[in-house]
Coordinates of C-alpha atoms and ligand atoms in Angstrom, one line a residue:
A1 CA 181.2 131.2 134.3
T2 CA 181.2 134.7 135.7
V3 CA 178.0 136.7 135.8
V4 CA 177.7 140.4 136.6
V5 CA 174.8 141.6 138.7
T6 CA 174.1 145.3 138.7
G7 CA 172.5 146.9 141.8
A8 CA 173.7 143.9 143.8
N9 CA 172.3 145.2 147.1
G10 CA 168.7 145.4 145.8
F11 CA 165.9 143.2 147.1
I12 CA 165.6 141.0 143.9
A13 CA 169.4 141.2 143.1
Q14 CA 170.3 139.7 146.5
H15 CA 168.1 136.7 145.7
C16 CA 169.6 136.4 142.2
I17 CA 173.1 136.3 143.7
A18 CA 172.1 133.6 146.2
A19 CA 170.6 131.5 143.4
L20 CA 173.7 132.1 141.1
L21 CA 176.1 131.1 143.8
K22 CA 174.0 128.0 144.6
H23 CA 174.3 127.0 140.9
G24 CA 178.1 127.4 140.9
Y25 CA 178.4 130.7 139.1
H26 CA 181.1 133.2 139.9
V27 CA 179.3 136.5 140.6
V28 CA 180.6 140.1 140.3
G29 CA 178.1 142.5 141.9
T30 CA 178.1 146.3 141.2
V31 CA 177.0 148.7 143.9
R32 CA 177.1 152.4 144.5
T33 CA 179.2 152.5 147.7
A34 CA 181.7 150.5 149.6
S35 CA 179.3 150.1 152.6
K36 CA 176.7 148.5 150.3
A37 CA 179.4 146.1 149.0
D38 CA 180.1 145.1 152.6
L39 CA 176.4 144.4 153.2
V40 CA 176.2 142.2 150.1
R41 CA 179.3 140.3 151.2
K42 CA 177.9 139.8 154.6
T43 CA 174.6 138.5 153.2
H44 CA 176.4 135.8 151.3
S45 CA 178.8 135.0 154.2
S46 CA 181.8 136.3 152.2
H47 CA 181.3 133.5 149.6
P48 CA 184.6 132.9 147.7
S49 CA 182.9 133.1 144.3
L50 CA 181.4 136.6 145.0
A51 CA 183.2 139.8 144.2
L52 CA 181.8 143.3 144.6
V53 CA 182.9 146.4 142.6
V54 CA 181.8 150.0 143.0
V55 CA 180.1 151.8 140.1
E56 CA 178.9 155.1 141.3
D57 CA 177.1 156.2 138.1
I58 CA 175.0 153.5 136.4
T59 CA 174.7 155.8 133.3
S60 CA 178.4 155.6 132.6
A61 CA 179.4 153.0 130.2
Q62 CA 183.1 153.9 130.7
S63 CA 182.9 153.2 134.5
Y64 CA 181.3 149.8 133.9
L65 CA 183.9 148.9 131.2
A66 CA 186.9 149.9 133.5
V67 CA 185.8 147.6 136.4
L68 CA 184.1 144.8 134.4
R69 CA 186.7 144.1 131.7
P70 CA 189.3 142.6 134.1
M71 CA 186.5 140.2 135.4
S72 CA 185.9 138.6 132.0
P73 CA 182.2 138.0 132.5
S74 CA 180.2 135.8 130.1
A75 CA 176.8 137.3 131.1
I76 CA 175.2 140.3 132.8
L77 CA 172.0 140.6 134.8
H78 CA 171.0 144.3 134.9
L79 CA 168.8 145.0 137.8
A80 CA 170.0 148.5 138.9
A81 CA 167.2 151.0 138.4
P82 CA 165.2 153.3 140.6
F83 CA 162.0 151.7 141.9
H84 CA 160.5 154.2 144.3
Y85 CA 157.7 156.8 144.2
N86 CA 159.5 159.6 146.1
A87 CA 161.2 161.3 143.2
A88 CA 161.3 165.1 143.2
D89 CA 162.4 165.5 139.6
F90 CA 161.0 162.6 137.5
E91 CA 163.5 163.1 134.6
Q92 CA 166.6 163.3 136.8
D93 CA 165.6 160.8 139.5
L94 CA 163.7 158.1 137.4
M95 CA 164.0 158.5 133.6
I96 CA 167.7 159.2 133.2
P97 CA 169.1 156.4 135.5
A98 CA 166.6 153.9 134.1
V99 CA 166.9 154.7 130.4
R100 CA 170.6 155.7 130.1
G101 CA 171.4 152.9 132.6
S102 CA 169.7 150.4 130.3
T103 CA 172.1 151.1 127.4
A104 CA 175.2 152.0 129.5
I105 CA 175.4 148.4 130.5
L106 CA 175.1 147.2 126.9
E107 CA 178.2 149.2 125.8
P108 CA 180.6 147.2 128.0
A109 CA 178.8 144.0 127.0
A110 CA 179.6 144.9 123.3
E111 CA 183.2 145.7 124.2
I112 CA 184.1 142.7 126.4
K113 CA 184.6 139.7 124.1
G114 CA 183.3 136.8 126.2
V115 CA 179.9 138.3 127.0
R116 CA 177.2 136.1 125.4
R117 CA 174.0 137.2 127.1
V118 CA 172.5 140.2 128.9
V119 CA 169.4 139.8 130.9
H120 CA 167.4 143.0 131.7
T121 CA 165.1 143.2 134.6
N122 CA 162.2 145.2 133.0
S123 CA 158.7 145.1 134.4
F124 CA 155.0 144.4 134.0
A125 CA 155.0 148.2 133.8
C126 CA 156.5 147.8 130.3
I127 CA 153.5 145.6 129.4
Y128 CA 150.5 147.1 131.2
D129 CA 148.4 150.0 129.9
A130 CA 147.4 151.7 133.2
A131 CA 145.5 154.5 131.4
A132 CA 143.0 151.9 129.9
G133 CA 141.7 151.3 133.5
P134 CA 140.1 148.0 134.6
R135 CA 139.7 145.6 131.7
P136 CA 138.2 142.4 133.0
D137 CA 138.2 140.9 129.5
K138 CA 141.8 141.7 128.8
T139 CA 144.6 139.1 129.4
Y140 CA 148.0 140.6 129.4
T141 CA 151.0 138.6 128.0
A142 CA 154.6 139.5 127.2
R143 CA 153.4 140.5 123.7
D144 CA 151.7 143.6 125.1
W145 CA 153.4 146.9 125.4
S146 CA 152.7 149.9 127.6
P147 CA 152.0 152.9 125.4
L148 CA 154.0 155.2 127.7
M149 CA 156.8 157.2 126.1
Y150 CA 159.8 159.0 127.6
R151 CA 158.0 162.4 127.6
D152 CA 155.1 160.9 129.5
G153 CA 157.5 160.2 132.3
V154 CA 158.9 163.7 132.3
Q155 CA 155.5 165.2 132.3
A156 CA 153.7 162.7 134.5
S157 CA 151.3 163.9 137.1
N158 CA 152.4 161.3 139.6
A159 CA 155.4 159.1 140.4
P160 CA 153.9 155.7 139.6
T161 CA 153.2 156.8 136.1
A162 CA 156.7 158.3 135.8
Y163 CA 158.2 155.0 137.1
R164 CA 156.2 153.0 134.5
A165 CA 157.3 155.3 131.8
S166 CA 161.0 155.0 132.9
K167 CA 160.8 151.2 132.7
T168 CA 159.0 151.2 129.3
A169 CA 161.5 153.7 127.8
A170 CA 164.4 151.8 129.3
E171 CA 163.3 148.5 127.7
K172 CA 162.7 150.2 124.3
A173 CA 166.1 151.8 124.4
A174 CA 167.7 148.4 125.0
W175 CA 165.9 146.7 122.1
S176 CA 166.8 149.6 119.8
F177 CA 170.5 149.3 120.8
M178 CA 170.3 145.6 120.0
E179 CA 168.8 146.3 116.5
E180 CA 171.3 148.9 115.5
R181 CA 174.5 147.0 116.1
K182 CA 176.0 143.7 115.2
L183 CA 176.8 142.2 118.6
G184 CA 178.3 139.1 120.0
F185 CA 175.6 138.7 122.7
D186 CA 171.8 138.5 122.8
L187 CA 169.3 140.1 125.2
V188 CA 166.6 138.6 127.3
S189 CA 163.9 140.8 128.8
L190 CA 162.3 139.7 132.1
C191 CA 159.1 141.6 133.1
P192 CA 158.3 140.9 136.7
S193 CA 154.9 141.8 138.2
M194 CA 154.9 143.1 141.8
V195 CA 157.6 141.0 143.6
F196 CA 156.8 140.0 147.1
G197 CA 158.8 137.7 149.5
P198 CA 161.2 137.4 152.3
F199 CA 164.6 139.2 152.7
L200 CA 167.7 137.1 153.0
P201 CA 168.7 137.3 156.7
E202 CA 171.5 139.8 156.6
S203 CA 169.8 142.0 154.0
K204 CA 166.7 142.8 156.0
P205 CA 166.0 146.5 156.1
K206 CA 166.5 148.1 159.6
T207 CA 163.3 150.1 159.5
I208 CA 159.9 150.0 157.8
E209 CA 160.8 153.2 156.0
E210 CA 163.7 151.4 154.2
L211 CA 161.4 148.7 152.8
N212 CA 161.5 148.2 149.1
T213 CA 158.5 149.5 147.2
S214 CA 156.8 146.2 146.4
N215 CA 157.0 144.7 149.9
L216 CA 155.8 148.0 151.3
L217 CA 152.5 147.3 149.5
V218 CA 152.1 144.1 151.6
W219 CA 153.0 146.0 154.8
S220 CA 150.4 148.7 154.0
V221 CA 147.8 145.9 154.0
V222 CA 148.9 143.7 156.9
S223 CA 149.6 146.6 159.3
A224 CA 146.3 148.4 158.8
G225 CA 144.8 147.1 162.0
Q226 CA 142.3 144.3 162.7
S227 CA 139.1 146.4 162.5
S228 CA 140.3 148.8 159.8
A229 CA 139.2 148.6 156.2
V230 CA 141.5 146.8 153.7
P231 CA 143.1 149.4 151.6
P232 CA 142.2 149.4 147.9
T233 CA 144.2 147.0 145.7
K234 CA 147.0 148.7 143.7
G235 CA 149.4 146.1 142.4
P236 CA 147.1 143.5 141.3
V237 CA 149.7 141.0 139.9
W238 CA 152.5 139.3 141.8
A239 CA 155.3 136.8 141.9
D240 CA 157.5 135.4 144.7
V241 CA 161.1 136.9 144.8
R242 CA 162.6 133.4 144.9
D243 CA 160.8 132.5 141.6
V244 CA 161.9 135.7 140.1
A245 CA 165.5 135.0 141.0
D246 CA 165.1 131.5 139.6
A247 CA 163.9 132.9 136.3
H248 CA 167.0 135.1 136.1
V249 CA 169.3 132.1 136.5
R250 CA 167.3 130.1 134.0
A251 CA 167.3 132.9 131.5
L252 CA 171.1 132.5 131.4
G253 CA 171.0 128.8 130.7
V254 CA 168.3 128.4 128.1
P255 CA 169.8 129.3 124.7
E256 CA 166.4 129.7 122.9
A257 CA 165.4 132.3 125.5
G258 CA 167.7 134.8 123.6
G259 CA 165.9 137.7 122.0
G260 CA 162.7 137.0 124.1
R261 CA 160.5 138.8 126.5
Y262 CA 159.1 137.0 129.5
L263 CA 156.3 138.0 131.9
L264 CA 157.2 136.9 135.5
C265 CA 153.9 136.5 137.2
K266 CA 152.2 133.9 139.4
D267 CA 148.7 135.5 139.3
V268 CA 146.5 138.4 139.9
Y269 CA 145.6 139.2 143.5
C270 CA 143.5 141.6 145.6
N271 CA 144.4 143.1 149.0
Q272 CA 141.6 141.3 150.8
E273 CA 143.3 138.1 149.6
L274 CA 146.6 139.3 151.0
A275 CA 144.9 140.0 154.3
D276 CA 143.1 136.7 154.5
V277 CA 146.1 134.6 153.6
S278 CA 148.4 136.6 156.0
R279 CA 145.9 136.1 158.9
R280 CA 145.8 132.4 158.2
V281 CA 149.5 131.8 157.9
T282 CA 150.7 134.2 160.6
S283 CA 148.1 133.9 163.3
K284 CA 150.5 135.5 165.8
Y285 CA 149.9 138.9 164.2
A286 CA 146.2 138.4 163.5
D287 CA 145.3 141.4 165.7
R288 CA 147.1 143.7 163.4
I289 CA 145.8 142.4 160.1
P290 CA 142.5 143.8 158.8
V291 CA 139.5 141.3 158.7
G292 CA 137.7 143.5 156.2
E293 CA 135.2 141.5 154.2
E294 CA 136.9 138.1 154.7
G295 CA 136.7 135.9 151.7
R296 CA 135.7 138.6 149.2
R297 CA 137.6 138.5 146.0
E298 CA 138.0 141.1 143.3
R299 CA 140.8 139.3 141.6
H300 CA 139.6 139.4 138.0
T301 CA 137.9 142.8 138.1
H302 CA 141.1 144.5 136.9
F303 CA 142.5 142.3 134.1
G304 CA 144.0 138.8 133.6
V305 CA 147.5 137.7 133.0
D306 CA 149.1 134.8 131.2
A307 CA 152.7 133.8 131.8
S308 CA 152.5 130.3 130.4
E309 CA 155.2 131.1 127.8
T310 CA 157.6 131.8 130.7
E311 CA 156.6 128.5 132.3
R312 CA 157.2 126.7 129.0
V313 CA 160.5 128.3 127.9
L314 CA 162.2 128.9 131.3
G315 CA 160.6 126.0 133.1
I316 CA 159.4 128.1 136.0
R317 CA 156.9 126.9 138.7
W318 CA 155.4 129.6 140.9
R319 CA 155.2 129.5 144.7
G320 CA 151.7 130.4 146.1
L321 CA 150.8 133.3 148.3
E322 CA 150.8 131.1 151.5
D323 CA 154.5 130.3 151.1
C324 CA 155.3 133.9 150.1
L325 CA 153.4 135.7 152.9
G326 CA 154.2 133.0 155.5
D327 CA 157.9 133.9 155.1
L328 CA 157.6 137.6 154.5
V329 CA 154.9 138.9 156.9
P330 CA 156.7 137.7 160.2
Q331 CA 159.8 139.5 158.9
L332 CA 157.9 142.7 158.4
F333 CA 156.5 142.7 162.0
E334 CA 160.0 141.9 163.3
I335 CA 161.5 144.9 161.4
E336 CA 158.8 147.1 163.0
R337 CA 159.5 145.7 166.5
N338 CA 163.3 146.1 166.2
Q339 CA 163.5 149.5 164.5
Ligands
NDP1 P1 165.5 147.8 145.1 O1 165.1 149.2 145.4 O2 165.6 146.9 146.3 O3 166.9 147.8 144.4 C1 167.2 148.8 143.4 C2 168.7 148.7 143.0 O4 169.0 149.6 142.0 C3 169.6 149.0 144.2 O5 170.8 148.4 144.1 C4 169.8 150.5 144.0 O6 171.0 151.0 144.5 C5 169.9 150.6 142.5 N1 169.5 152.0 142.0 C6 168.3 152.5 142.2 N2 168.4 153.8 141.7 C7 169.6 154.0 141.2 C8 170.3 155.1 140.6 N3 169.7 156.2 140.4 N4 171.6 154.9 140.3 C9 172.3 153.7 140.6 N5 171.7 152.7 141.2 C10 170.4 152.8 141.5 O7 164.6 147.3 144.0 P2 164.1 145.9 143.5 O8 165.1 144.8 143.9 O9 162.7 145.7 143.9 O10 164.1 146.1 141.9 C11 165.2 145.7 141.1 C12 164.9 145.8 139.6 O11 163.7 145.1 139.4 C13 164.6 147.3 139.2 O12 165.1 147.4 137.9 C14 163.1 147.3 139.2 O13 162.6 148.3 138.4 C15 162.7 145.9 138.8 N6 161.4 145.5 139.2 C16 161.0 145.3 140.5 C17 159.8 144.9 140.8 C18 159.4 144.7 142.2 O14 158.2 144.5 142.5 N7 160.3 144.8 143.2 C19 158.8 144.6 139.8 C20 159.2 144.7 138.4 C21 160.5 145.2 138.1 P3 171.0 151.9 145.9 O15 170.7 151.0 147.0 O16 172.4 152.5 145.9 O17 170.0 153.0 145.7

């Protein structure tokens, strides 16, 4: 079977491609430029089952259709969307690519006969109500919805809010598309929390500045300096990128997952915990990692999460922080050393 992966050069997408190839799928990755196609090819050692195509504009259904129709895919993983907080114009830079991109990939899925399933990489941002503040008594599940609307993203006072609105509006647009038309495929929505974890060897960023947004959160903690304070926790829910990729592959193979929404989350965390675990598993860099108030936990002061439905339906088991940070943190210090 052939699976399309949009935004193939992205942090999570690269792991999805590795997992798909391992499971024997043929993969067609879409990227914005030829040089990004080369990078993805190199990451997967020019695997014979991997093809890359350039789609410059992810909001153009016609561009997708032209390049994807000849590939006869049976499924699509849609990961391409901006995830950064340095947008100058929230509507142009975040809302439009996320929201129009979300439906632009559904048009070719409707046109190409063999497509049976589309998996959208949405987010915990589509679930979480940031404006409600800390809610220690609240347990978020995939049945919760962020209250943010499109206009909240356009008028947001900060980029994280605009990003959360872009993801929420994009997911809503996709479900509306599915409701309005009689289609030959179904949709699965995956909602990952902050995704941490190692880069595949050839896809490591060259500089710290190029780090993807979620791993940058880890870097901001572990590079703070031994005697500095641990920065305040922002994310506070996480999953390992390899488990997130596994969930994408499983979402293709489980028929009853169709029409469902799944929270991808190992657990809540706090930055003191990231620092403590990183110091323990990467002692070589202990002089860089803040000691802070070792052992202090504020894990459940924000809210709780329950992803047991995901574990049940998709059969996911989550890696722990030790595994995740043990593989990621040395890579981050290497990137810094070699930049
Ligand atoms: P990356 O930033 O590593 O990858 C993003 C991908 O999307 C890249 O291929 C990028 O292409 C493409 N992209 C971004 N903006 C545009 C645009 N305006 N037009 C066309 N392509 C664009 O992000 P992640 O791998 O972390 O995220 C992948 C998906 O997962 C996103 O949809 C994100 O919202 C979602 N997600 C991520 C989480 C995380 O913690 N990492 C958590 C929850 C959801 P290019 O390199 O050319 O810019």
